[in-house]
Amino acid sequence: MPCCCQGVPIVTEYNLATNQPYSLRVLVVEDSAILSMELEQLISAAGMEVVGRIADAAKILPIAGAIRPDVVVMDVQLGDEESDIDVAIRLHLDFDIPSIFISGYDNRHIMARAQAARPIAYLSKPVVQMQWHKVTGYVPITQAAFDVTRASGFYDKNPGSDLPTRQL
């Protein structure tokens, strides 16, 4: 059975006709090429199939309508936040395709507006987690946030601040 981060198993459905595992088909919508590639690697490592990567909100509906992914992992702010959320609402209404929003911002207005698309989840990018960790001292939520914090030189400037995370 495929595993997600830290060995948590992913529920895999089986095609009854072929008795083969069915991979969740994921469309990645992210304007940062590096983050898009990282998301693809993470999704693939979790045993899911990335069926496409898109950087332009205007292309989402025609492509999603043609390839019919099971879910769209989507940056909530590709440009104009209103149009991106409207696209996710159209995905839900027109094709019954759910979205998982990712964002580098903790903006309550955007999160409230995004609820109209009935997303599966609203996740923060590691950069947001890193900032929260630096300001509050709380342990970073993900390994990615820890890695970003380390790469920023924060632990070099603040010796011992990485100790709680390393002990986990």
Coordinates of N, CA and C in Angstrom, one line a residue:
M1 N 0.9 -1.2 0.0 CA 0.0 0.0 0.0 C 0.9 1.2 0.0
P2 N 0.6 2.2 -0.9 CA 1.4 3.4 -0.9 C 1.4 4.2 0.4
C3 N 2.4 4.9 0.7 CA 2.5 5.6 2.0 C 2.7 7.1 1.7
C4 N 2.1 7.9 2.6 CA 2.3 9.4 2.5 C 3.4 9.7 3.5
C5 N 3.5 11.0 3.7 CA 4.6 11.5 4.6 C 4.6 10.8 5.9
Q6 N 5.8 10.4 6.4 CA 6.0 9.8 7.7 C 5.2 8.5 7.9
G7 N 5.1 7.7 6.8 CA 4.5 6.4 6.9 C 3.0 6.3 7.1
V8 N 2.3 7.4 6.9 CA 0.8 7.3 7.1 C 0.3 6.7 5.8
P9 N -0.4 5.6 5.9 CA -0.9 4.9 4.6 C -2.0 5.7 4.0
I10 N -2.1 5.7 2.7 CA -3.1 6.3 1.9 C -4.1 5.2 1.5
V11 N -5.4 5.5 1.6 CA -6.4 4.5 1.2 C -6.3 4.4 -0.3
T12 N -6.2 3.2 -0.8 CA -6.1 3.0 -2.2 C -7.4 2.2 -2.6
E13 N -8.0 2.7 -3.7 CA -9.2 2.0 -4.2 C -8.7 1.1 -5.3
Y14 N -9.5 0.0 -5.5 CA -9.1 -1.0 -6.5 C -10.2 -1.0 -7.6
N15 N -9.7 -1.1 -8.8 CA -10.5 -1.3 -10.0 C -11.0 -2.7 -10.0
L16 N -12.3 -2.9 -9.8 CA -12.9 -4.3 -9.6 C -12.7 -5.1 -10.9
A17 N -12.7 -4.4 -12.1 CA -12.6 -5.2 -13.3 C -11.2 -5.8 -13.5
T18 N -10.1 -5.0 -13.1 CA -8.7 -5.4 -13.3 C -8.1 -5.9 -12.0
N19 N -8.7 -5.6 -10.8 CA -8.1 -5.9 -9.5 C -6.8 -5.2 -9.3
Q20 N -6.6 -4.1 -10.0 CA -5.4 -3.3 -9.9 C -5.7 -2.0 -9.0
P21 N -4.7 -1.6 -8.3 CA -5.0 -0.3 -7.5 C -5.3 0.8 -8.4
Y22 N -6.2 1.7 -7.9 CA -6.5 2.9 -8.6 C -5.8 4.1 -8.0
S23 N -5.0 4.7 -8.7 CA -4.3 5.9 -8.2 C -5.2 7.1 -8.3
L24 N -5.2 7.9 -7.3 CA -5.9 9.2 -7.3 C -5.2 10.1 -8.4
R25 N -6.0 10.6 -9.3 CA -5.5 11.5 -10.4 C -5.6 12.9 -9.9
V26 N -4.4 13.6 -9.9 CA -4.3 14.9 -9.3 C -3.8 15.9 -10.4
L27 N -4.5 17.0 -10.5 CA -4.0 18.1 -11.4 C -3.4 19.2 -10.4
V28 N -2.2 19.6 -10.7 CA -1.5 20.6 -9.9 C -1.6 21.9 -10.6
V29 N -2.0 23.0 -9.9 CA -2.1 24.3 -10.4 C -1.3 25.2 -9.5
E30 N -0.2 25.6 -10.0 CA 0.8 26.4 -9.2 C 1.6 27.2 -10.1
D31 N 1.8 28.6 -9.9 CA 2.5 29.4 -10.7 C 4.0 29.4 -10.5
S32 N 4.5 28.9 -9.4 CA 5.9 28.7 -9.1 C 6.4 27.4 -9.6
A33 N 7.2 27.4 -10.6 CA 7.7 26.2 -11.3 C 8.4 25.3 -10.2
I34 N 9.2 25.8 -9.3 CA 9.9 25.0 -8.3 C 8.8 24.3 -7.4
L35 N 7.9 25.1 -6.9 CA 6.9 24.5 -6.0 C 6.0 23.5 -6.7
S36 N 5.7 23.8 -8.0 CA 4.9 22.8 -8.8 C 5.6 21.5 -8.9
M37 N 6.9 21.5 -9.2 CA 7.7 20.3 -9.3 C 7.8 19.6 -7.9
E38 N 8.0 20.4 -6.8 CA 8.0 19.7 -5.5 C 6.7 19.1 -5.2
L39 N 5.6 19.8 -5.5 CA 4.2 19.2 -5.3 C 4.1 17.9 -6.1
E40 N 4.5 17.9 -7.3 CA 4.4 16.7 -8.2 C 5.2 15.6 -7.5
Q41 N 6.4 15.8 -7.0 CA 7.2 14.8 -6.4 C 6.5 14.2 -5.2
L42 N 6.0 15.1 -4.3 CA 5.3 14.7 -3.1 C 4.1 13.9 -3.4
I43 N 3.3 14.3 -4.3 CA 2.1 13.6 -4.7 C 2.4 12.3 -5.3
S44 N 3.4 12.2 -6.2 CA 3.8 10.9 -6.8 C 4.4 10.0 -5.7
A45 N 5.2 10.5 -4.8 CA 5.7 9.7 -3.7 C 4.6 9.1 -2.8
A46 N 3.5 9.8 -2.8 CA 2.4 9.3 -1.9 C 1.6 8.3 -2.7
G47 N 2.0 7.9 -3.9 CA 1.3 6.9 -4.7 C 0.1 7.4 -5.5
M48 N 0.1 8.7 -5.7 CA -1.0 9.3 -6.6 C -0.4 9.7 -7.9
E49 N -1.2 9.8 -8.9 CA -0.8 10.1 -10.3 C -1.0 11.6 -10.6
V50 N 0.0 12.3 -10.9 CA -0.1 13.7 -11.3 C -0.4 13.7 -12.8
V51 N -1.6 14.2 -13.2 CA -2.1 14.1 -14.6 C -1.8 15.4 -15.3
G52 N -1.2 16.4 -14.6 CA -0.9 17.6 -15.3 C -0.5 18.7 -14.3
R53 N 0.3 19.7 -14.8 CA 0.7 20.9 -14.1 C 0.3 22.1 -14.9
I54 N -0.3 23.0 -14.2 CA -0.8 24.2 -14.9 C -0.3 25.4 -14.1
A55 N 0.1 26.5 -14.8 CA 0.6 27.7 -14.1 C -0.4 28.9 -14.3
D56 N -1.4 28.7 -15.2 CA -2.3 29.8 -15.6 C -3.7 29.4 -15.3
A57 N -4.4 30.3 -14.5 CA -5.7 30.0 -14.1 C -6.7 29.9 -15.3
A58 N -6.4 30.6 -16.4 CA -7.3 30.6 -17.5 C -7.4 29.3 -18.2
K59 N -6.3 28.4 -18.0 CA -6.3 27.1 -18.7 C -6.9 26.0 -17.9
I60 N -7.2 26.3 -16.6 CA -7.6 25.2 -15.7 C -8.9 24.5 -16.2
L61 N -10.0 25.3 -16.4 CA -11.3 24.7 -16.8 C -11.2 23.8 -18.1
P62 N -10.6 24.3 -19.2 CA -10.6 23.5 -20.3 C -9.8 22.2 -20.1
I63 N -8.7 22.3 -19.5 CA -7.8 21.1 -19.3 C -8.5 20.2 -18.3
A64 N -9.0 20.7 -17.2 CA -9.7 19.8 -16.2 C -10.9 19.2 -16.8
G65 N -11.6 19.9 -17.6 CA -12.8 19.3 -18.3 C -12.4 18.2 -19.2
A66 N -11.2 18.3 -19.9 CA -10.8 17.2 -20.8 C -10.2 16.0 -20.1
I67 N -9.4 16.2 -19.0 CA -8.7 15.1 -18.4 C -9.4 14.6 -17.2
R68 N -10.3 15.3 -16.6 CA -11.1 14.9 -15.5 C -10.3 14.3 -14.3
P69 N -9.5 15.2 -13.7 CA -8.8 14.7 -12.5 C -9.7 14.4 -11.3
D70 N -9.3 13.6 -10.4 CA -10.1 13.3 -9.2 C -10.1 14.5 -8.2
V71 N -9.0 15.3 -8.2 CA -8.8 16.4 -7.4 C -7.8 17.4 -8.0
V72 N -8.0 18.7 -7.7 CA -7.1 19.7 -8.1 C -6.4 20.3 -6.9
V73 N -5.1 20.3 -6.9 CA -4.3 20.9 -5.8 C -3.9 22.3 -6.4
M74 N -4.5 23.3 -5.8 CA -4.4 24.6 -6.5 C -3.9 25.8 -5.5
D75 N -3.0 26.5 -6.0 CA -2.6 27.7 -5.4 C -3.8 28.7 -5.4
V76 N -4.1 29.2 -4.2 CA -5.3 30.0 -4.2 C -5.1 31.4 -4.7
Q77 N -3.8 31.8 -4.9 CA -3.5 33.1 -5.5 C -2.5 33.0 -6.6
L78 N -3.0 32.6 -7.8 CA -2.1 32.6 -8.9 C -1.9 34.0 -9.5
G79 N -2.8 34.9 -9.3 CA -2.8 36.2 -9.8 C -3.9 37.0 -9.1
D80 N -5.0 37.1 -9.7 CA -6.2 37.7 -9.2 C -6.9 36.7 -8.3
E81 N -6.9 36.9 -7.0 CA -7.5 35.9 -6.1 C -9.0 35.6 -6.4
E82 N -9.7 36.6 -6.9 CA -11.1 36.4 -7.2 C -11.3 35.4 -8.3
S83 N -10.5 35.5 -9.4 CA -10.7 34.7 -10.5 C -10.2 33.2 -10.2
D84 N -9.2 33.1 -9.4 CA -8.7 31.7 -9.0 C -9.8 31.0 -8.2
I85 N -10.4 31.7 -7.3 CA -11.4 31.0 -6.5 C -12.6 30.8 -7.3
D86 N -13.0 31.7 -8.2 CA -14.1 31.5 -9.1 C -13.9 30.2 -10.0
V87 N -12.6 30.0 -10.4 CA -12.3 28.8 -11.2 C -12.5 27.6 -10.4
A88 N -12.1 27.6 -9.1 CA -12.4 26.4 -8.3 C -13.8 26.2 -8.1
I89 N -14.6 27.2 -7.9 CA -16.1 27.1 -7.8 C -16.6 26.5 -9.1
R90 N -16.2 26.9 -10.2 CA -16.6 26.3 -11.5 C -16.2 24.8 -11.6
L91 N -15.0 24.5 -11.2 CA -14.6 23.1 -11.2 C -15.6 22.3 -10.4
H92 N -16.0 22.8 -9.2 CA -16.9 22.1 -8.3 C -18.3 21.9 -9.0
L93 N -18.8 23.1 -9.5 CA -20.1 23.1 -10.0 C -20.3 22.4 -11.4
D94 N -19.3 22.6 -12.3 CA -19.4 22.1 -13.6 C -19.0 20.7 -13.8
F95 N -17.9 20.3 -13.0 CA -17.3 19.0 -13.2 C -17.3 18.1 -12.0
D96 N -17.8 18.6 -10.8 CA -17.8 17.9 -9.6 C -16.4 17.5 -9.2
I97 N -15.4 18.4 -9.5 CA -14.0 18.1 -9.1 C -13.7 19.0 -7.9
P98 N -13.3 18.3 -6.8 CA -12.9 19.1 -5.6 C -11.5 19.7 -5.7
S99 N -11.3 20.7 -4.9 CA -10.0 21.4 -4.8 C -9.4 21.2 -3.5
I100 N -8.1 21.3 -3.4 CA -7.3 21.4 -2.2 C -6.5 22.7 -2.5
F101 N -6.8 23.7 -1.7 CA -6.1 25.0 -1.8 C -4.8 25.0 -1.0
I102 N -3.8 25.6 -1.7 CA -2.5 25.8 -1.0 C -2.3 27.3 -1.1
S103 N -1.7 27.9 0.0 CA -1.4 29.3 -0.1 C -0.2 29.7 0.8
G104 N 0.5 30.7 0.3 CA 1.6 31.3 1.1 C 1.1 32.4 2.0
Y105 N -0.2 32.6 2.1 CA -0.7 33.6 2.9 C -1.8 33.1 3.9
D106 N -1.8 33.7 5.1 CA -2.8 33.4 6.0 C -3.8 34.5 6.0
N107 N -4.7 34.6 5.0 CA -5.6 35.7 4.8 C -7.0 35.2 5.0
R108 N -7.6 35.6 6.1 CA -9.0 35.1 6.4 C -10.0 35.5 5.4
H109 N -9.8 36.6 4.7 CA -10.8 37.0 3.6 C -10.7 36.0 2.5
I110 N -9.5 35.6 2.1 CA -9.3 34.6 1.0 C -9.9 33.3 1.4
M111 N -9.6 32.9 2.7 CA -10.0 31.6 3.2 C -11.6 31.5 3.2
A112 N -12.2 32.6 3.6 CA -13.6 32.7 3.7 C -14.2 32.6 2.3
R113 N -13.6 33.4 1.4 CA -14.1 33.4 0.0 C -13.9 32.0 -0.7
A114 N -12.8 31.3 -0.3 CA -12.5 30.0 -0.9 C -13.5 29.0 -0.5
Q115 N -14.2 29.2 0.7 CA -15.2 28.2 1.1 C -16.3 27.9 0.1
A116 N -16.6 28.9 -0.7 CA -17.7 28.8 -1.7 C -17.3 27.7 -2.7
A117 N -16.1 27.3 -2.8 CA -15.7 26.2 -3.7 C -15.7 24.9 -3.1
R118 N -16.1 24.9 -1.8 CA -16.2 23.6 -1.0 C -14.9 22.8 -1.1
P119 N -13.8 23.4 -0.8 CA -12.5 22.7 -0.9 C -12.4 21.5 0.1
I120 N -11.6 20.5 -0.2 CA -11.3 19.4 0.7 C -10.4 19.9 1.8
A121 N -9.5 20.8 1.5 CA -8.6 21.4 2.5 C -8.0 22.7 2.1
Y122 N -7.5 23.4 3.0 CA -6.8 24.7 2.8 C -5.5 24.6 3.5
L123 N -4.4 24.5 2.8 CA -3.1 24.2 3.4 C -2.1 25.4 3.2
S124 N -1.3 25.6 4.2 CA -0.3 26.7 4.1 C 1.0 26.1 3.5
K125 N 1.7 27.0 2.7 CA 3.0 26.6 2.2 C 4.0 26.6 3.3
P126 N 5.1 25.9 3.1 CA 6.1 25.9 4.2 C 6.7 27.2 4.6
V127 N 6.6 28.2 3.7 CA 7.1 29.5 4.0 C 6.3 30.2 5.1
V128 N 5.0 30.0 5.1 CA 4.1 30.5 6.1 C 4.4 29.8 7.4
Q129 N 4.5 28.5 7.4 CA 4.9 27.7 8.6 C 6.2 28.2 9.2
M130 N 7.2 28.5 8.3 CA 8.5 28.9 8.8 C 8.4 30.2 9.5
Q131 N 7.6 31.2 8.9 CA 7.4 32.5 9.6 C 6.8 32.3 10.9
W132 N 5.8 31.5 11.0 CA 5.1 31.2 12.3 C 6.1 30.6 13.3
H133 N 6.9 29.7 12.9 CA 7.9 29.1 13.7 C 8.9 30.1 14.2
K134 N 9.4 30.9 13.4 CA 10.4 31.9 13.7 C 9.8 32.9 14.8
V135 N 8.6 33.4 14.5 CA 8.0 34.4 15.4 C 7.5 33.8 16.7
T136 N 7.0 32.6 16.8 CA 6.4 32.1 18.0 C 7.3 31.1 18.7
G137 N 8.2 30.5 18.0 CA 9.0 29.5 18.6 C 8.4 28.1 18.6
Y138 N 7.1 28.0 18.2 CA 6.5 26.7 18.1 C 7.2 25.8 17.1
V139 N 7.1 24.5 17.3 CA 7.8 23.6 16.4 C 7.1 23.6 15.0
P140 N 7.9 23.6 13.9 CA 7.3 23.7 12.6 C 6.4 22.5 12.3
I141 N 5.4 22.7 11.6 CA 4.4 21.6 11.4 C 4.9 20.5 10.5
T142 N 5.7 20.9 9.5 CA 6.2 19.9 8.5 C 7.7 19.9 8.4
Q143 N 8.2 18.8 7.9 CA 9.7 18.7 7.6 C 10.1 19.8 6.6
A144 N 9.2 20.1 5.6 CA 9.5 21.1 4.6 C 9.7 22.5 5.3
A145 N 8.8 22.8 6.3 CA 9.0 24.1 7.0 C 10.3 24.1 7.8
F146 N 10.7 23.0 8.4 CA 11.9 23.0 9.1 C 13.1 23.2 8.1
D147 N 13.0 22.5 7.0 CA 14.1 22.6 6.0 C 14.2 24.1 5.4
V148 N 13.1 24.7 5.2 CA 13.1 26.1 4.7 C 13.7 27.0 5.8
T149 N 13.3 26.8 7.1 CA 13.8 27.6 8.2 C 15.4 27.4 8.3
R150 N 15.8 26.1 8.2 CA 17.3 25.9 8.2 C 18.0 26.6 7.1
A151 N 17.4 26.5 5.9 CA 18.0 27.1 4.7 C 18.1 28.6 4.8
S152 N 17.2 29.2 5.5 CA 17.2 30.6 5.7 C 18.3 31.1 6.7
G153 N 19.0 30.2 7.3 CA 20.0 30.5 8.3 C 19.5 30.8 9.7
F154 N 18.2 30.7 9.9 CA 17.7 31.0 11.2 C 18.3 30.2 12.4
Y155 N 18.6 28.9 12.2 CA 19.1 28.1 13.2 C 20.6 28.5 13.5
D156 N 21.3 28.9 12.5 CA 22.7 29.4 12.7 C 22.7 30.6 13.5
K157 N 21.8 31.5 13.3 CA 21.7 32.8 14.0 C 21.1 32.6 15.4
N158 N 20.4 31.5 15.6 CA 19.7 31.2 16.9 C 20.0 29.8 17.3
P159 N 21.3 29.6 17.8 CA 21.7 28.2 18.2 C 20.8 27.6 19.2
G160 N 20.5 26.3 19.0 CA 19.6 25.6 19.9 C 18.1 25.7 19.6
S161 N 17.7 26.6 18.7 CA 16.3 26.7 18.4 C 15.8 25.6 17.6
D162 N 16.7 24.8 17.0 CA 16.2 23.6 16.2 C 16.2 22.4 17.1
L163 N 16.6 22.4 18.3 CA 16.7 21.3 19.2 C 15.3 20.6 19.4
P164 N 14.2 21.2 19.7 CA 12.9 20.5 19.8 C 12.5 19.8 18.6
T165 N 12.7 20.4 17.4 CA 12.4 19.7 16.2 C 13.2 18.5 15.9
R166 N 14.5 18.6 16.2 CA 15.4 17.5 15.9 C 15.1 16.3 16.9
Q167 N 14.6 16.7 18.1 CA 14.3 15.6 19.1 C 13.0 14.9 18.7
L168 N 12.2 15.5 17.9 CA 11.0 14.8 17.5 C 11.3 13.8 16.5

